[in-house]
Amino acid sequence: MKVPRKWLLIVAICCVAISAQHATAEVRLANLFADHMVMQRDAPITVWGWADRGEKLTVELAGQTAATTADQDGAWSVKLKPMPASAEGIVLTVKSHEQTLLVHDVVVGEVWHASGQSNMAMNVGAMAAELEPVKADIAAADLPAIRFCRIQEGPNREPQRDLPGKATWTVCTPATVSGFSGVGFYFARQLQRELGVPVGIIDSSRGGTPIEPFIPTAAFTGQPTLVRELELGEQEDLEGIWKLPGGVYARDANWLPGRLFNSRMAPIARFAVRGAIWYQGESNSGVQEDPRDYQHKMRALVQGWRAALDNPTMPVYFVQLPGSGAGAGWPYLREQQRLATDLPSTGMAVTIDLDGPGIHPANKVDVGQRLARWALAKDYGKQIACSGPLFASQQINSDKIVLRFRHAESGLMAAAKEGLAEPEETPDAELAHFEISDKTGHWRPAVAKIEGETVVVSSEEVASPVAVRYAYAVTPENCNLYNRDGLPASPFCSRPDLLIYDPHLPE
């Protein structure tokens, strides 16, 4: 029997309507939830996603079951109880009346954010092209308890509720590790060795970017430069931000306040992590880039992330710029980074002693391991030195200045570090890169001698000294002050107010 055309049309319309109804009712998880993911141990686990309004759902994980209903906007979430670490892969299940979603091979351990610019993004494969020992580390990287998730979304003016595409969690193997952040890998490997639990790294770094786009816009407050940068950023006034004292050379929207936080961090802010590691500063201190007020920006990043991730004591450990500088602002920015260490639950990995040409030194082995020392000592209760000497105070004795340091309890020494080897003491070597200033702010080379846990500095050219600085140069070589734990002293100035920098003067 021939069916009238009008009935065929009605059936087609009904099919389209039914398909549309099912499309709107589709249940989905937030895109961060994907096979091989790592969940943070010993912390409440939030699982969230979207469905049709009023849809009833059940979430199951390792014997826990939680029910919820999608709200009027289609959003849903559940909070599961904390779980102990486990390297045994489990399945996360989300069920609705018509659908079942499965996330396979979920493990529970330690999860860390890793972010910053190109020195954080530099991968293990790029390291191996310059450092032969890294090739052996690649061959031995059959480490299924280490997993990496790379977030690479472009900038966005508004905070996003989800990543635009499904995330990929990659299990560490000799075939995959070359694509991992070098700093992130050596940090994770050290944690995994010491703790014996799975370690997940969420890498949101982007090369060539300053700190501003990673700071939540809500954190641009309480300090004039921060407030004005946000105002100019909302107007997309790139030139205005560049001319602002303490501003930044904003080349495009990637550089504007909050833009990368909105796209890379905001969508996953509810996901529990232990802490964060950060390696950035090059694009706030290059040619005609202004490092002034970076300490305030660093504090805004830390406090902004803690607020946005609802983790007020979240540890944040960051890397001080290495000795292979590329702009007149590098020494000034290193000092700004040191000044930002006054926030609780922060720590700075000093890299001034590491060899390597250009602004991307290949030795990310020591960088990752020095960051891991902070985490192991401060967050995991390991009895391990976490820092080299950090300037604490000075005492002026006539024509000499006596310097005292934190993290010098093991004693001080002059030492030399070659490549990836441990530093070796050089007891007959003079300490390098010490300068002393009179009250006019003129700096002169100085002689520095270790006396117990102190360093005594003097110069025949300065009869009445007022301040000392160390390693204040774009590319200082042979920075040889260490503690006896084998960790280098940070560059410092005992009177930061005497440091004058203007990015608009000829270099």
PDB file of N, CA, C and O in Angstrom, residues 289-359:
ATOM      1  N   GLU A 289      60.117  45.172  28.784  1.00  0.00           N
ATOM      2  CA  GLU A 289      59.054  44.623  29.626  1.00  0.00           C
ATOM      3  C   GLU A 289      59.356  44.992  31.072  1.00  0.00           C
ATOM      4  O   GLU A 289      60.519  45.068  31.473  1.00  0.00           O
ATOM      5  N   ASP A 290      58.323  45.255  31.840  1.00  0.00           N
ATOM      6  CA  ASP A 290      58.478  45.916  33.127  1.00  0.00           C
ATOM      7  C   ASP A 290      58.290  44.944  34.286  1.00  0.00           C
ATOM      8  O   ASP A 290      57.172  44.520  34.580  1.00  0.00           O
ATOM      9  N   PRO A 291      59.378  44.573  34.986  1.00  0.00           N
ATOM     10  CA  PRO A 291      59.250  43.624  36.097  1.00  0.00           C
ATOM     11  C   PRO A 291      58.819  44.260  37.412  1.00  0.00           C
ATOM     12  O   PRO A 291      58.595  43.535  38.388  1.00  0.00           O
ATOM     13  N   ARG A 292      58.699  45.565  37.452  1.00  0.00           N
ATOM     14  CA  ARG A 292      58.299  46.210  38.695  1.00  0.00           C
ATOM     15  C   ARG A 292      56.894  45.752  39.094  1.00  0.00           C
ATOM     16  O   ARG A 292      56.021  45.593  38.265  1.00  0.00           O
ATOM     17  N   ASP A 293      56.699  45.531  40.355  1.00  0.00           N
ATOM     18  CA  ASP A 293      55.425  45.077  40.937  1.00  0.00           C
ATOM     19  C   ASP A 293      55.120  43.611  40.652  1.00  0.00           C
ATOM     20  O   ASP A 293      54.010  43.137  40.929  1.00  0.00           O
ATOM     21  N   TYR A 294      56.106  42.860  40.130  1.00  0.00           N
ATOM     22  CA  TYR A 294      55.846  41.446  39.886  1.00  0.00           C
ATOM     23  C   TYR A 294      55.553  40.704  41.187  1.00  0.00           C
ATOM     24  O   TYR A 294      54.765  39.748  41.204  1.00  0.00           O
ATOM     25  N   GLN A 295      56.172  41.125  42.287  1.00  0.00           N
ATOM     26  CA  GLN A 295      55.898  40.446  43.559  1.00  0.00           C
ATOM     27  C   GLN A 295      54.407  40.507  43.910  1.00  0.00           C
ATOM     28  O   GLN A 295      53.845  39.535  44.429  1.00  0.00           O
ATOM     29  N   HIS A 296      53.761  41.642  43.590  1.00  0.00           N
ATOM     30  CA  HIS A 296      52.327  41.770  43.865  1.00  0.00           C
ATOM     31  C   HIS A 296      51.513  40.867  42.934  1.00  0.00           C
ATOM     32  O   HIS A 296      50.489  40.310  43.332  1.00  0.00           O
ATOM     33  N   LYS A 297      51.984  40.724  41.703  1.00  0.00           N
ATOM     34  CA  LYS A 297      51.295  39.851  40.754  1.00  0.00           C
ATOM     35  C   LYS A 297      51.435  38.384  41.175  1.00  0.00           C
ATOM     36  O   LYS A 297      50.487  37.597  41.055  1.00  0.00           O
ATOM     37  N   MET A 298      52.616  38.036  41.673  1.00  0.00           N
ATOM     38  CA  MET A 298      52.820  36.661  42.132  1.00  0.00           C
ATOM     39  C   MET A 298      51.921  36.352  43.322  1.00  0.00           C
ATOM     40  O   MET A 298      51.311  35.276  43.400  1.00  0.00           O
ATOM     41  N   ARG A 299      51.799  37.296  44.233  1.00  0.00           N
ATOM     42  CA  ARG A 299      50.891  37.080  45.367  1.00  0.00           C
ATOM     43  C   ARG A 299      49.437  36.983  44.894  1.00  0.00           C
ATOM     44  O   ARG A 299      48.659  36.185  45.412  1.00  0.00           O
ATOM     45  N   ALA A 300      49.085  37.817  43.913  1.00  0.00           N
ATOM     46  CA  ALA A 300      47.715  37.771  43.382  1.00  0.00           C
ATOM     47  C   ALA A 300      47.427  36.429  42.727  1.00  0.00           C
ATOM     48  O   ALA A 300      46.323  35.887  42.850  1.00  0.00           O
ATOM     49  N   LEU A 301      48.420  35.874  42.026  1.00  0.00           N
ATOM     50  CA  LEU A 301      48.244  34.557  41.408  1.00  0.00           C
ATOM     51  C   LEU A 301      47.984  33.507  42.485  1.00  0.00           C
ATOM     52  O   LEU A 301      47.022  32.734  42.388  1.00  0.00           O
ATOM     53  N   VAL A 302      48.822  33.487  43.504  1.00  0.00           N
ATOM     54  CA  VAL A 302      48.691  32.475  44.555  1.00  0.00           C
ATOM     55  C   VAL A 302      47.359  32.623  45.282  1.00  0.00           C
ATOM     56  O   VAL A 302      46.598  31.655  45.426  1.00  0.00           O
ATOM     57  N   GLN A 303      47.066  33.831  45.728  1.00  0.00           N
ATOM     58  CA  GLN A 303      45.829  34.040  46.482  1.00  0.00           C
ATOM     59  C   GLN A 303      44.600  33.881  45.593  1.00  0.00           C
ATOM     60  O   GLN A 303      43.560  33.387  46.039  1.00  0.00           O
ATOM     61  N   GLY A 304      44.708  34.293  44.327  1.00  0.00           N
ATOM     62  CA  GLY A 304      43.586  34.138  43.400  1.00  0.00           C
ATOM     63  C   GLY A 304      43.279  32.689  43.113  1.00  0.00           C
ATOM     64  O   GLY A 304      42.103  32.279  43.077  1.00  0.00           O
ATOM     65  N   TRP A 305      44.310  31.876  42.913  1.00  0.00           N
ATOM     66  CA  TRP A 305      44.084  30.447  42.686  1.00  0.00           C
ATOM     67  C   TRP A 305      43.495  29.783  43.930  1.00  0.00           C
ATOM     68  O   TRP A 305      42.592  28.953  43.822  1.00  0.00           O
ATOM     69  N   ARG A 306      44.021  30.146  45.082  1.00  0.00           N
ATOM     70  CA  ARG A 306      43.499  29.538  46.306  1.00  0.00           C
ATOM     71  C   ARG A 306      42.017  29.842  46.491  1.00  0.00           C
ATOM     72  O   ARG A 306      41.241  28.971  46.880  1.00  0.00           O
ATOM     73  N   ALA A 307      41.628  31.075  46.187  1.00  0.00           N
ATOM     74  CA  ALA A 307      40.222  31.441  46.330  1.00  0.00           C
ATOM     75  C   ALA A 307      39.367  30.738  45.281  1.00  0.00           C
ATOM     76  O   ALA A 307      38.302  30.191  45.587  1.00  0.00           O
ATOM     77  N   ALA A 308      39.825  30.729  44.030  1.00  0.00           N
ATOM     78  CA  ALA A 308      39.037  30.145  42.943  1.00  0.00           C
ATOM     79  C   ALA A 308      38.903  28.635  43.089  1.00  0.00           C
ATOM     80  O   ALA A 308      37.873  28.060  42.723  1.00  0.00           O
ATOM     81  N   LEU A 309      39.932  27.990  43.618  1.00  0.00           N
ATOM     82  CA  LEU A 309      39.897  26.536  43.789  1.00  0.00           C
ATOM     83  C   LEU A 309      39.357  26.125  45.160  1.00  0.00           C
ATOM     84  O   LEU A 309      39.345  24.936  45.493  1.00  0.00           O
ATOM     85  N   ASP A 310      38.916  27.127  45.936  1.00  0.00           N
ATOM     86  CA  ASP A 310      38.353  26.886  47.268  1.00  0.00           C
ATOM     87  C   ASP A 310      39.314  26.063  48.113  1.00  0.00           C
ATOM     88  O   ASP A 310      38.936  25.093  48.773  1.00  0.00           O
ATOM     89  N   ASN A 311      40.582  26.466  48.085  1.00  0.00           N
ATOM     90  CA  ASN A 311      41.629  25.753  48.805  1.00  0.00           C
ATOM     91  C   ASN A 311      42.556  26.806  49.416  1.00  0.00           C
ATOM     92  O   ASN A 311      43.628  27.092  48.892  1.00  0.00           O
ATOM     93  N   PRO A 312      42.160  27.422  50.546  1.00  0.00           N
ATOM     94  CA  PRO A 312      42.848  28.602  51.061  1.00  0.00           C
ATOM     95  C   PRO A 312      44.282  28.385  51.500  1.00  0.00           C
ATOM     96  O   PRO A 312      45.037  29.354  51.643  1.00  0.00           O
ATOM     97  N   THR A 313      44.696  27.153  51.724  1.00  0.00           N
ATOM     98  CA  THR A 313      46.081  26.890  52.121  1.00  0.00           C
ATOM     99  C   THR A 313      46.838  26.084  51.062  1.00  0.00           C
ATOM    100  O   THR A 313      47.882  25.495  51.353  1.00  0.00           O
ATOM    101  N   MET A 314      46.338  26.059  49.854  1.00  0.00           N
ATOM    102  CA  MET A 314      46.971  25.275  48.798  1.00  0.00           C
ATOM    103  C   MET A 314      48.430  25.673  48.617  1.00  0.00           C
ATOM    104  O   MET A 314      48.748  26.839  48.417  1.00  0.00           O
ATOM    105  N   PRO A 315      49.363  24.734  48.682  1.00  0.00           N
ATOM    106  CA  PRO A 315      50.762  25.078  48.465  1.00  0.00           C
ATOM    107  C   PRO A 315      51.027  25.460  47.005  1.00  0.00           C
ATOM    108  O   PRO A 315      50.474  24.844  46.089  1.00  0.00           O
ATOM    109  N   VAL A 316      51.861  26.464  46.818  1.00  0.00           N
ATOM    110  CA  VAL A 316      52.281  26.892  45.485  1.00  0.00           C
ATOM    111  C   VAL A 316      53.789  27.078  45.527  1.00  0.00           C
ATOM    112  O   VAL A 316      54.304  27.905  46.285  1.00  0.00           O
ATOM    113  N   TYR A 317      54.497  26.320  44.718  1.00  0.00           N
ATOM    114  CA  TYR A 317      55.947  26.396  44.651  1.00  0.00           C
ATOM    115  C   TYR A 317      56.352  26.878  43.263  1.00  0.00           C
ATOM    116  O   TYR A 317      55.822  26.391  42.249  1.00  0.00           O
ATOM    117  N   PHE A 318      57.263  27.825  43.213  1.00  0.00           N
ATOM    118  CA  PHE A 318      57.584  28.433  41.927  1.00  0.00           C
ATOM    119  C   PHE A 318      59.088  28.483  41.696  1.00  0.00           C
ATOM    120  O   PHE A 318      59.886  28.336  42.628  1.00  0.00           O
ATOM    121  N   VAL A 319      59.463  28.691  40.444  1.00  0.00           N
ATOM    122  CA  VAL A 319      60.860  28.657  40.018  1.00  0.00           C
ATOM    123  C   VAL A 319      61.361  30.080  39.821  1.00  0.00           C
ATOM    124  O   VAL A 319      60.767  30.862  39.077  1.00  0.00           O
ATOM    125  N   GLN A 320      62.461  30.399  40.478  1.00  0.00           N
ATOM    126  CA  GLN A 320      63.117  31.671  40.206  1.00  0.00           C
ATOM    127  C   GLN A 320      63.844  31.574  38.865  1.00  0.00           C
ATOM    128  O   GLN A 320      64.386  30.522  38.522  1.00  0.00           O
ATOM    129  N   LEU A 321      63.849  32.672  38.107  1.00  0.00           N
ATOM    130  CA  LEU A 321      64.460  32.629  36.785  1.00  0.00           C
ATOM    131  C   LEU A 321      65.919  32.181  36.858  1.00  0.00           C
ATOM    132  O   LEU A 321      66.642  32.554  37.790  1.00  0.00           O
ATOM    133  N   PRO A 322      66.369  31.399  35.876  1.00  0.00           N
ATOM    134  CA  PRO A 322      67.741  30.878  35.892  1.00  0.00           C
ATOM    135  C   PRO A 322      68.766  31.954  35.542  1.00  0.00           C
ATOM    136  O   PRO A 322      68.416  33.111  35.304  1.00  0.00           O
ATOM    137  N   GLY A 323      70.021  31.545  35.490  1.00  0.00           N
ATOM    138  CA  GLY A 323      71.093  32.486  35.224  1.00  0.00           C
ATOM    139  C   GLY A 323      71.282  32.836  33.762  1.00  0.00           C
ATOM    140  O   GLY A 323      72.053  33.749  33.441  1.00  0.00           O
ATOM    141  N   SER A 324      70.604  32.135  32.873  1.00  0.00           N
ATOM    142  CA  SER A 324      70.758  32.394  31.437  1.00  0.00           C
ATOM    143  C   SER A 324      69.766  33.468  30.996  1.00  0.00           C
ATOM    144  O   SER A 324      68.794  33.190  30.309  1.00  0.00           O
ATOM    145  N   GLY A 325      70.005  34.688  31.409  1.00  0.00           N
ATOM    146  CA  GLY A 325      69.054  35.770  31.180  1.00  0.00           C
ATOM    147  C   GLY A 325      69.016  36.261  29.750  1.00  0.00           C
ATOM    148  O   GLY A 325      69.910  36.001  28.950  1.00  0.00           O
ATOM    149  N   ALA A 326      67.956  37.001  29.435  1.00  0.00           N
ATOM    150  CA  ALA A 326      67.787  37.504  28.067  1.00  0.00           C
ATOM    151  C   ALA A 326      67.272  38.941  28.037  1.00  0.00           C
ATOM    152  O   ALA A 326      66.883  39.420  26.990  1.00  0.00           O
ATOM    153  N   GLY A 327      67.269  39.622  29.157  1.00  0.00           N
ATOM    154  CA  GLY A 327      66.786  40.996  29.185  1.00  0.00           C
ATOM    155  C   GLY A 327      67.256  41.686  30.439  1.00  0.00           C
ATOM    156  O   GLY A 327      67.530  41.037  31.465  1.00  0.00           O
ATOM    157  N   ALA A 328      67.365  43.017  30.385  1.00  0.00           N
ATOM    158  CA  ALA A 328      67.882  43.778  31.524  1.00  0.00           C
ATOM    159  C   ALA A 328      67.009  43.625  32.766  1.00  0.00           C
ATOM    160  O   ALA A 328      67.473  43.849  33.884  1.00  0.00           O
ATOM    161  N   GLY A 329      65.759  43.249  32.595  1.00  0.00           N
ATOM    162  CA  GLY A 329      64.860  43.131  33.732  1.00  0.00           C
ATOM    163  C   GLY A 329      64.992  41.837  34.515  1.00  0.00           C
ATOM    164  O   GLY A 329      64.402  41.701  35.591  1.00  0.00           O
ATOM    165  N   TRP A 330      65.763  40.868  34.021  1.00  0.00           N
ATOM    166  CA  TRP A 330      65.849  39.568  34.694  1.00  0.00           C
ATOM    167  C   TRP A 330      66.367  39.671  36.133  1.00  0.00           C
ATOM    168  O   TRP A 330      65.780  39.064  37.034  1.00  0.00           O
ATOM    169  N   PRO A 331      67.465  40.398  36.408  1.00  0.00           N
ATOM    170  CA  PRO A 331      67.916  40.472  37.805  1.00  0.00           C
ATOM    171  C   PRO A 331      66.859  41.090  38.723  1.00  0.00           C
ATOM    172  O   PRO A 331      66.668  40.630  39.853  1.00  0.00           O
ATOM    173  N   TYR A 332      66.183  42.114  38.227  1.00  0.00           N
ATOM    174  CA  TYR A 332      65.164  42.779  39.031  1.00  0.00           C
ATOM    175  C   TYR A 332      63.999  41.823  39.304  1.00  0.00           C
ATOM    176  O   TYR A 332      63.474  41.770  40.419  1.00  0.00           O
ATOM    177  N   LEU A 333      63.615  41.047  38.287  1.00  0.00           N
ATOM    178  CA  LEU A 333      62.491  40.135  38.484  1.00  0.00           C
ATOM    179  C   LEU A 333      62.843  39.008  39.452  1.00  0.00           C
ATOM    180  O   LEU A 333      62.010  38.590  40.251  1.00  0.00           O
ATOM    181  N   ARG A 334      64.086  38.520  39.391  1.00  0.00           N
ATOM    182  CA  ARG A 334      64.486  37.492  40.362  1.00  0.00           C
ATOM    183  C   ARG A 334      64.299  38.005  41.787  1.00  0.00           C
ATOM    184  O   ARG A 334      63.867  37.266  42.680  1.00  0.00           O
ATOM    185  N   GLU A 335      64.637  39.285  42.013  1.00  0.00           N
ATOM    186  CA  GLU A 335      64.458  39.854  43.341  1.00  0.00           C
ATOM    187  C   GLU A 335      62.980  39.966  43.691  1.00  0.00           C
ATOM    188  O   GLU A 335      62.574  39.699  44.831  1.00  0.00           O
ATOM    189  N   GLN A 336      62.153  40.334  42.729  1.00  0.00           N
ATOM    190  CA  GLN A 336      60.714  40.392  42.960  1.00  0.00           C
ATOM    191  C   GLN A 336      60.162  39.008  43.313  1.00  0.00           C
ATOM    192  O   GLN A 336      59.297  38.878  44.190  1.00  0.00           O
ATOM    193  N   GLN A 337      60.664  37.981  42.654  1.00  0.00           N
ATOM    194  CA  GLN A 337      60.231  36.628  42.991  1.00  0.00           C
ATOM    195  C   GLN A 337      60.630  36.262  44.414  1.00  0.00           C
ATOM    196  O   GLN A 337      59.845  35.660  45.158  1.00  0.00           O
ATOM    197  N   ARG A 338      61.848  36.634  44.812  1.00  0.00           N
ATOM    198  CA  ARG A 338      62.286  36.345  46.181  1.00  0.00           C
ATOM    199  C   ARG A 338      61.387  37.040  47.201  1.00  0.00           C
ATOM    200  O   ARG A 338      61.018  36.449  48.225  1.00  0.00           O
ATOM    201  N   LEU A 339      61.012  38.280  46.919  1.00  0.00           N
ATOM    202  CA  LEU A 339      60.181  39.027  47.855  1.00  0.00           C
ATOM    203  C   LEU A 339      58.789  38.413  48.006  1.00  0.00           C
ATOM    204  O   LEU A 339      58.135  38.602  49.030  1.00  0.00           O
ATOM    205  N   ALA A 340      58.349  37.675  46.986  1.00  0.00           N
ATOM    206  CA  ALA A 340      57.018  37.067  47.033  1.00  0.00           C
ATOM    207  C   ALA A 340      56.971  35.796  47.870  1.00  0.00           C
ATOM    208  O   ALA A 340      55.897  35.220  48.059  1.00  0.00           O
ATOM    209  N   THR A 341      58.110  35.364  48.395  1.00  0.00           N
ATOM    210  CA  THR A 341      58.121  34.138  49.197  1.00  0.00           C
ATOM    211  C   THR A 341      57.584  34.356  50.605  1.00  0.00           C
ATOM    212  O   THR A 341      57.584  33.425  51.416  1.00  0.00           O
ATOM    213  N   ASP A 342      57.117  35.575  50.903  1.00  0.00           N
ATOM    214  CA  ASP A 342      56.596  35.836  52.247  1.00  0.00           C
ATOM    215  C   ASP A 342      55.207  35.255  52.474  1.00  0.00           C
ATOM    216  O   ASP A 342      54.728  35.207  53.607  1.00  0.00           O
ATOM    217  N   LEU A 343      54.537  34.815  51.418  1.00  0.00           N
ATOM    218  CA  LEU A 343      53.231  34.181  51.595  1.00  0.00           C
ATOM    219  C   LEU A 343      53.386  32.811  52.227  1.00  0.00           C
ATOM    220  O   LEU A 343      54.304  32.061  51.881  1.00  0.00           O
ATOM    221  N   PRO A 344      52.496  32.438  53.153  1.00  0.00           N
ATOM    222  CA  PRO A 344      52.574  31.089  53.726  1.00  0.00           C
ATOM    223  C   PRO A 344      52.299  30.021  52.671  1.00  0.00           C
ATOM    224  O   PRO A 344      51.617  30.262  51.673  1.00  0.00           O
ATOM    225  N   SER A 345      52.862  28.861  52.902  1.00  0.00           N
ATOM    226  CA  SER A 345      52.678  27.695  52.004  1.00  0.00           C
ATOM    227  C   SER A 345      53.145  27.979  50.588  1.00  0.00           C
ATOM    228  O   SER A 345      52.539  27.539  49.607  1.00  0.00           O
ATOM    229  N   THR A 346      54.228  28.749  50.469  1.00  0.00           N
ATOM    230  CA  THR A 346      54.883  28.931  49.180  1.00  0.00           C
ATOM    231  C   THR A 346      56.359  28.603  49.344  1.00  0.00           C
ATOM    232  O   THR A 346      56.891  28.574  50.449  1.00  0.00           O
ATOM    233  N   GLY A 347      57.022  28.362  48.228  1.00  0.00           N
ATOM    234  CA  GLY A 347      58.454  28.105  48.243  1.00  0.00           C
ATOM    235  C   GLY A 347      59.025  28.374  46.870  1.00  0.00           C
ATOM    236  O   GLY A 347      58.313  28.281  45.866  1.00  0.00           O
ATOM    237  N   MET A 348      60.308  28.698  46.820  1.00  0.00           N
ATOM    238  CA  MET A 348      60.946  29.076  45.554  1.00  0.00           C
ATOM    239  C   MET A 348      62.122  28.151  45.269  1.00  0.00           C
ATOM    240  O   MET A 348      63.027  28.006  46.099  1.00  0.00           O
ATOM    241  N   ALA A 349      62.098  27.533  44.104  1.00  0.00           N
ATOM    242  CA  ALA A 349      63.214  26.721  43.644  1.00  0.00           C
ATOM    243  C   ALA A 349      64.213  27.633  42.947  1.00  0.00           C
ATOM    244  O   ALA A 349      63.887  28.264  41.939  1.00  0.00           O
ATOM    245  N   VAL A 350      65.420  27.714  43.486  1.00  0.00           N
ATOM    246  CA  VAL A 350      66.464  28.576  42.928  1.00  0.00           C
ATOM    247  C   VAL A 350      67.206  27.814  41.840  1.00  0.00           C
ATOM    248  O   VAL A 350      67.583  26.655  42.026  1.00  0.00           O
ATOM    249  N   THR A 351      67.429  28.475  40.697  1.00  0.00           N
ATOM    250  CA  THR A 351      68.078  27.810  39.556  1.00  0.00           C
ATOM    251  C   THR A 351      69.237  28.629  39.000  1.00  0.00           C
ATOM    252  O   THR A 351      69.690  28.386  37.893  1.00  0.00           O
ATOM    253  N   ILE A 352      69.735  29.591  39.770  1.00  0.00           N
ATOM    254  CA  ILE A 352      70.763  30.508  39.273  1.00  0.00           C
ATOM    255  C   ILE A 352      72.059  29.790  38.933  1.00  0.00           C
ATOM    256  O   ILE A 352      72.882  30.292  38.163  1.00  0.00           O
ATOM    257  N   ASP A 353      72.246  28.592  39.476  1.00  0.00           N
ATOM    258  CA  ASP A 353      73.501  27.851  39.279  1.00  0.00           C
ATOM    259  C   ASP A 353      73.454  26.868  38.124  1.00  0.00           C
ATOM    260  O   ASP A 353      74.473  26.216  37.830  1.00  0.00           O
ATOM    261  N   LEU A 354      72.320  26.729  37.465  1.00  0.00           N
ATOM    262  CA  LEU A 354      72.183  25.690  36.439  1.00  0.00           C
ATOM    263  C   LEU A 354      72.718  26.169  35.097  1.00  0.00           C
ATOM    264  O   LEU A 354      72.400  27.263  34.640  1.00  0.00           O
ATOM    265  N   ASP A 355      73.517  25.301  34.456  1.00  0.00           N
ATOM    266  CA  ASP A 355      74.089  25.629  33.156  1.00  0.00           C
ATOM    267  C   ASP A 355      73.035  25.585  32.069  1.00  0.00           C
ATOM    268  O   ASP A 355      72.009  24.920  32.198  1.00  0.00           O
ATOM    269  N   GLY A 356      73.327  26.272  30.969  1.00  0.00           N
ATOM    270  CA  GLY A 356      72.463  26.186  29.795  1.00  0.00           C
ATOM    271  C   GLY A 356      72.366  27.510  29.088  1.00  0.00           C
ATOM    272  O   GLY A 356      72.108  28.533  29.723  1.00  0.00           O
ATOM    273  N   PRO A 357      72.566  27.506  27.782  1.00  0.00           N
ATOM    274  CA  PRO A 357      72.478  28.750  27.032  1.00  0.00           C
ATOM    275  C   PRO A 357      71.038  29.156  26.763  1.00  0.00           C
ATOM    276  O   PRO A 357      70.125  28.312  26.755  1.00  0.00           O
ATOM    277  N   GLY A 358      70.829  30.459  26.522  1.00  0.00           N
ATOM    278  CA  GLY A 358      69.503  30.938  26.137  1.00  0.00           C
ATOM    279  C   GLY A 358      68.533  30.924  27.294  1.00  0.00           C
ATOM    280  O   GLY A 358      68.868  30.605  28.436  1.00  0.00           O
ATOM    281  N   ILE A 359      67.291  31.271  26.972  1.00  0.00           N
ATOM    282  CA  ILE A 359      66.277  31.372  28.029  1.00  0.00           C
ATOM    283  C   ILE A 359      65.574  30.046  28.295  1.00  0.00           C
ATOM    284  O   ILE A 359      64.694  29.969  29.147  1.00  0.00           O
TER     285      ILE A 359
END
